[in-house]
Structures are given as C-alpha cells and as structure tokens.
Amino acid sequence: MATPSLHDARLGRISSDAFVFLAESGLLENPGQYELCDGHLIEKPTQGFRHQFACEALEEVLLQGMPVPLKGRANPSVRISNKAVLDPDFAILSRSTAELGRMPTAGDVVVVFEVGDSTIGYDREDKRLAYASSGIPIYWLLDMTQSRLIVHSEPKDGDYGLVTTYGPEEEVELPILGKRLKVGTFFPPS
C-alpha cells in the first residue's frame, strides 16, 4: 500500500478524538502503523537500518542521566492538536504517561525527536509545522539523507523561529540533560 499524501483529498479528514477512538476500539486495523497529521491518516513506513540505528542511539544517549521528573520515551503517541496524533521517534516528556493518567499532549512534551530517512520531506515540513503550531519548544530532526541534525526552537506563529544545522563532526548541547552530544553518534559508520 502506498503511503498516503497529506494532500490526498480522497482520504478526508478526521479529528484526533476520532482517530484515538478508532485505534482504541479496534476499528482501525494495525493502529500502530498510522499517525494523524492535519486530520489525515498517514501510514508509517517500515524502518530501515539507518533509521533503527539512529533511534537506538538516541534512546541510549538520551536515557542516560535523565533528570527527574522528566521521562524519555521511544515512539510515544502524542495528541498534538485536535487534528494530529503523532508518534515521534523519541520524546522527552515532563512526566510519565502513568503520572499523566492519559495520552501525552503537546503541552507535556519538552523535546521531540524525529529520524528522517524515507520520510524526510514529511518530517521536515508537515511534522515541523505541526510541532511548532502546538508549541513544542524544541524539535530535533536527524536528517539521515544528509547525515545532519537540524535543531528547531523558539516556536512562534506556527513555525520555529530558530533553526540550527549541525554536521556529524560537531557537538550539540541539550540543556535539559546538561551535556554536549556528538552528532556523529546518531549516524551509522560509513
């Protein structure tokens, strides 16, 4: 099955409430294969080696020394808005899902991380705008196609005001962890 485009009008639009209902009631077959962006169901592709490598590296590095009460989660479903339920590759939440007692929302997300390989256009455009519009303070995009990290911050008026790009030889600071991270750690050896 081809991955639906955000602009495929044949799919129509649904709300995040309807999407969650369909997923939780079993009416949506294999709900983990989909996310909702701008009211459209988007089928998630199978993760290739480079994507899996980056996700494992993110998880390993980010979970070390995570300050309390912050919680790091791989692939959490996050209700971004009334038109979006996204599954970022990794997120740092203000509290655990158990403590929240519900699905996390954009207001619970401190930093969101995406790994863009076959989905780089979707991650760079549609997801960036969804995260910024919902006020998520920091969005890290690992661009696997160009071996670079793009850090988005300062959300305002539906987009990020500050965008900084780092190469694999550079280090980047993630202030909430209080440490500098080598960007090349997230990319497999050539």
CSV table of C-alpha atoms in Angstrom, one decimal:
chain,number,residue,atom,x,y,z
A,1,MET,CA,0.0,0.0,0.0
A,2,ALA,CA,1.4,3.4,-0.9
A,3,THR,CA,1.9,6.0,1.8
A,4,PRO,CA,-0.9,8.5,1.6
A,5,SER,CA,0.0,12.1,1.0
A,6,LEU,CA,-1.2,14.8,3.3
A,7,HIS,CA,-2.8,16.4,0.2
A,8,ASP,CA,-4.7,13.3,-0.8
A,9,ALA,CA,-8.3,14.6,-0.6
A,10,ARG,CA,-9.8,11.1,-1.1
A,11,LEU,CA,-8.9,10.2,2.5
A,12,GLY,CA,-10.9,13.1,4.0
A,13,ARG,CA,-10.1,14.4,7.5
A,14,ILE,CA,-10.8,13.1,10.9
A,15,SER,CA,-10.3,14.6,14.4
A,16,SER,CA,-7.8,13.3,16.9
A,17,ASP,CA,-10.7,12.1,19.1
A,18,ALA,CA,-12.0,10.0,16.2
A,19,PHE,CA,-8.5,8.7,15.5
A,20,VAL,CA,-7.9,7.7,19.1
A,21,PHE,CA,-11.4,6.1,19.2
A,22,LEU,CA,-10.8,4.1,16.0
A,23,ALA,CA,-7.4,2.9,17.4
A,24,GLU,CA,-8.5,2.0,20.9
A,25,SER,CA,-11.7,0.3,19.8
A,26,GLY,CA,-10.0,-2.0,17.3
A,27,LEU,CA,-11.9,-0.5,14.4
A,28,LEU,CA,-8.6,0.7,12.8
A,29,GLU,CA,-6.6,-2.4,11.8
A,30,ASN,CA,-3.0,-2.2,13.0
A,31,PRO,CA,-3.3,1.3,14.5
A,32,GLY,CA,0.4,1.4,15.3
A,33,GLN,CA,1.1,1.7,11.5
A,34,TYR,CA,-0.6,5.1,11.3
A,35,GLU,CA,-0.5,8.5,12.7
A,36,LEU,CA,-2.8,11.5,12.2
A,37,CYS,CA,-1.4,14.8,10.7
A,38,ASP,CA,-3.6,17.7,9.8
A,39,GLY,CA,-6.6,15.4,10.0
A,40,HIS,CA,-5.2,12.8,7.5
A,41,LEU,CA,-4.3,9.2,8.3
A,42,ILE,CA,-0.6,8.7,7.4
A,43,GLU,CA,0.8,5.2,7.0
A,44,LYS,CA,4.2,4.9,8.6
A,45,PRO,CA,6.8,3.1,6.5
A,46,THR,CA,9.0,0.2,7.8
A,47,GLN,CA,12.1,1.5,9.4
A,48,GLY,CA,15.3,0.6,7.6
A,49,PHE,CA,18.8,0.0,9.2
A,50,ARG,CA,19.9,3.7,9.3
A,51,HIS,CA,16.6,4.7,10.9
A,52,GLN,CA,16.8,1.9,13.5
A,53,PHE,CA,20.5,2.7,14.2
A,54,ALA,CA,19.6,6.4,14.9
A,55,CYS,CA,16.6,5.5,17.1
A,56,GLU,CA,18.7,3.1,19.2
A,57,ALA,CA,21.5,5.7,19.6
A,58,LEU,CA,19.0,8.4,20.6
A,59,GLU,CA,17.4,6.2,23.2
A,60,GLU,CA,20.8,5.1,24.6
A,61,VAL,CA,22.2,8.6,24.8
A,62,LEU,CA,19.1,10.4,26.0
A,63,LEU,CA,18.1,8.0,28.7
A,64,GLN,CA,21.5,8.3,30.5
A,65,GLY,CA,21.1,10.9,33.3
A,66,MET,CA,17.6,11.9,32.5
A,67,PRO,CA,16.7,14.3,35.4
A,68,VAL,CA,13.6,13.6,37.5
A,69,PRO,CA,10.7,14.1,36.8
A,70,LEU,CA,11.4,14.1,33.0
A,71,LYS,CA,10.7,10.8,31.2
A,72,GLY,CA,12.3,9.7,27.9
A,73,ARG,CA,10.0,7.6,25.6
A,74,ALA,CA,10.5,5.9,22.3
A,75,ASN,CA,7.6,6.2,19.9
A,76,PRO,CA,5.0,7.7,22.2
A,77,SER,CA,1.7,8.6,20.7
A,78,VAL,CA,1.2,12.3,21.4
A,79,ARG,CA,-2.0,14.2,20.9
A,80,ILE,CA,-0.6,17.3,19.2
A,81,SER,CA,-3.9,19.1,18.4
A,82,ASN,CA,-7.5,18.3,17.5
A,83,LYS,CA,-6.2,17.3,14.0
A,84,ALA,CA,-3.0,15.5,14.9
A,85,VAL,CA,-1.8,12.5,16.9
A,86,LEU,CA,1.9,11.9,16.1
A,87,ASP,CA,4.3,9.2,17.1
A,88,PRO,CA,7.7,10.8,17.3
A,89,ASP,CA,10.7,8.5,17.2
A,90,PHE,CA,11.6,9.8,20.7
A,91,ALA,CA,10.3,12.4,23.1
A,92,ILE,CA,11.2,13.8,26.4
A,93,LEU,CA,8.1,14.3,28.4
A,94,SER,CA,7.5,16.4,31.5
A,95,ARG,CA,6.1,13.3,33.4
A,96,SER,CA,5.5,9.7,32.7
A,97,THR,CA,2.3,8.5,31.0
A,98,ALA,CA,1.3,6.8,34.2
A,99,GLU,CA,1.7,10.0,36.1
A,100,LEU,CA,-0.2,11.9,33.5
A,101,GLY,CA,-3.0,9.3,33.6
A,102,ARG,CA,-3.7,9.9,29.9
A,103,MET,CA,-2.1,10.1,26.4
A,104,PRO,CA,0.5,12.8,26.4
A,105,THR,CA,-0.4,16.1,24.7
A,106,ALA,CA,1.9,18.7,23.1
A,107,GLY,CA,2.0,20.6,26.5
A,108,ASP,CA,3.6,17.5,28.1
A,109,VAL,CA,6.5,17.4,25.5
A,110,VAL,CA,9.8,19.1,26.4
A,111,VAL,CA,11.7,17.9,23.3
A,112,VAL,CA,10.6,15.9,20.3
A,113,PHE,CA,13.0,13.9,18.1
A,114,GLU,CA,12.4,12.5,14.6
A,115,VAL,CA,14.6,10.4,12.4
A,116,GLY,CA,14.0,11.3,8.7
A,117,ASP,CA,15.1,8.9,6.1
A,118,SER,CA,12.4,7.8,3.6
A,119,THR,CA,10.1,10.3,5.4
A,120,ILE,CA,12.5,13.3,5.4
A,121,GLY,CA,10.1,15.6,3.5
A,122,TYR,CA,7.2,14.8,5.8
A,123,ASP,CA,9.4,15.3,8.9
A,124,ARG,CA,11.0,18.5,7.6
A,125,GLU,CA,7.7,20.2,6.6
A,126,ASP,CA,4.5,18.7,7.9
A,127,LYS,CA,5.7,17.5,11.2
A,128,ARG,CA,7.8,20.6,11.8
A,129,LEU,CA,4.7,22.8,11.3
A,130,ALA,CA,2.5,20.5,13.5
A,131,TYR,CA,5.0,20.6,16.3
A,132,ALA,CA,5.6,24.3,16.1
A,133,SER,CA,1.9,25.1,15.9
A,134,SER,CA,1.3,23.1,19.0
A,135,GLY,CA,4.1,25.0,20.9
A,136,ILE,CA,6.5,22.1,21.4
A,137,PRO,CA,9.6,24.1,22.4
A,138,ILE,CA,12.4,22.0,20.7
A,139,TYR,CA,12.3,19.7,17.7
A,140,TRP,CA,15.3,17.7,16.7
A,141,LEU,CA,15.3,16.2,13.2
A,142,LEU,CA,18.0,13.7,12.3
A,143,ASP,CA,18.3,14.0,8.6
A,144,MET,CA,19.7,10.6,7.6
A,145,THR,CA,19.8,11.5,3.9
A,146,GLN,CA,22.4,14.2,4.5
A,147,SER,CA,23.9,13.0,7.9
A,148,ARG,CA,23.0,16.1,9.7
A,149,LEU,CA,21.0,17.3,12.8
A,150,ILE,CA,18.5,20.1,12.4
A,151,VAL,CA,17.5,21.7,15.7
A,152,HIS,CA,14.3,23.8,15.7
A,153,SER,CA,13.4,26.0,18.6
A,154,GLU,CA,11.5,29.2,19.6
A,155,PRO,CA,8.1,28.2,18.2
A,156,LYS,CA,6.1,31.3,17.1
A,157,ASP,CA,3.2,31.9,14.7
A,158,GLY,CA,3.1,28.2,13.6
A,159,ASP,CA,6.8,27.7,12.8
A,160,TYR,CA,10.1,27.7,14.5
A,161,GLY,CA,12.0,31.0,14.8
A,162,LEU,CA,15.4,29.5,15.2
A,163,VAL,CA,16.8,26.6,13.1
A,164,THR,CA,20.4,25.4,13.5
A,165,THR,CA,22.1,22.7,11.5
A,166,TYR,CA,24.9,20.5,12.8
A,167,GLY,CA,27.2,18.1,10.9
A,168,PRO,CA,28.3,14.7,12.2
A,169,GLU,CA,31.7,16.1,13.4
A,170,GLU,CA,30.0,18.8,15.6
A,171,GLU,CA,28.6,18.7,19.1
A,172,VAL,CA,25.3,20.0,20.2
A,173,GLU,CA,24.1,20.9,23.7
A,174,LEU,CA,20.8,19.6,25.1
A,175,PRO,CA,20.4,21.9,28.1
A,176,ILE,CA,17.9,19.7,29.9
A,177,LEU,CA,20.4,16.9,30.1
A,178,GLY,CA,23.3,19.3,30.9
A,179,LYS,CA,25.7,17.7,28.5
A,180,ARG,CA,27.0,18.1,25.0
A,181,LEU,CA,26.3,15.3,22.5
A,182,LYS,CA,28.5,14.3,19.5
A,183,VAL,CA,26.1,14.5,16.5
A,184,GLY,CA,28.0,11.7,14.7
A,185,THR,CA,26.9,9.3,17.4
A,186,PHE,CA,23.4,9.2,15.8
A,187,PHE,CA,24.7,8.1,12.3
A,188,PRO,CA,26.0,4.6,11.4
A,189,PRO,CA,29.6,4.4,10.3
A,190,SER,CA,30.1,4.8,6.6
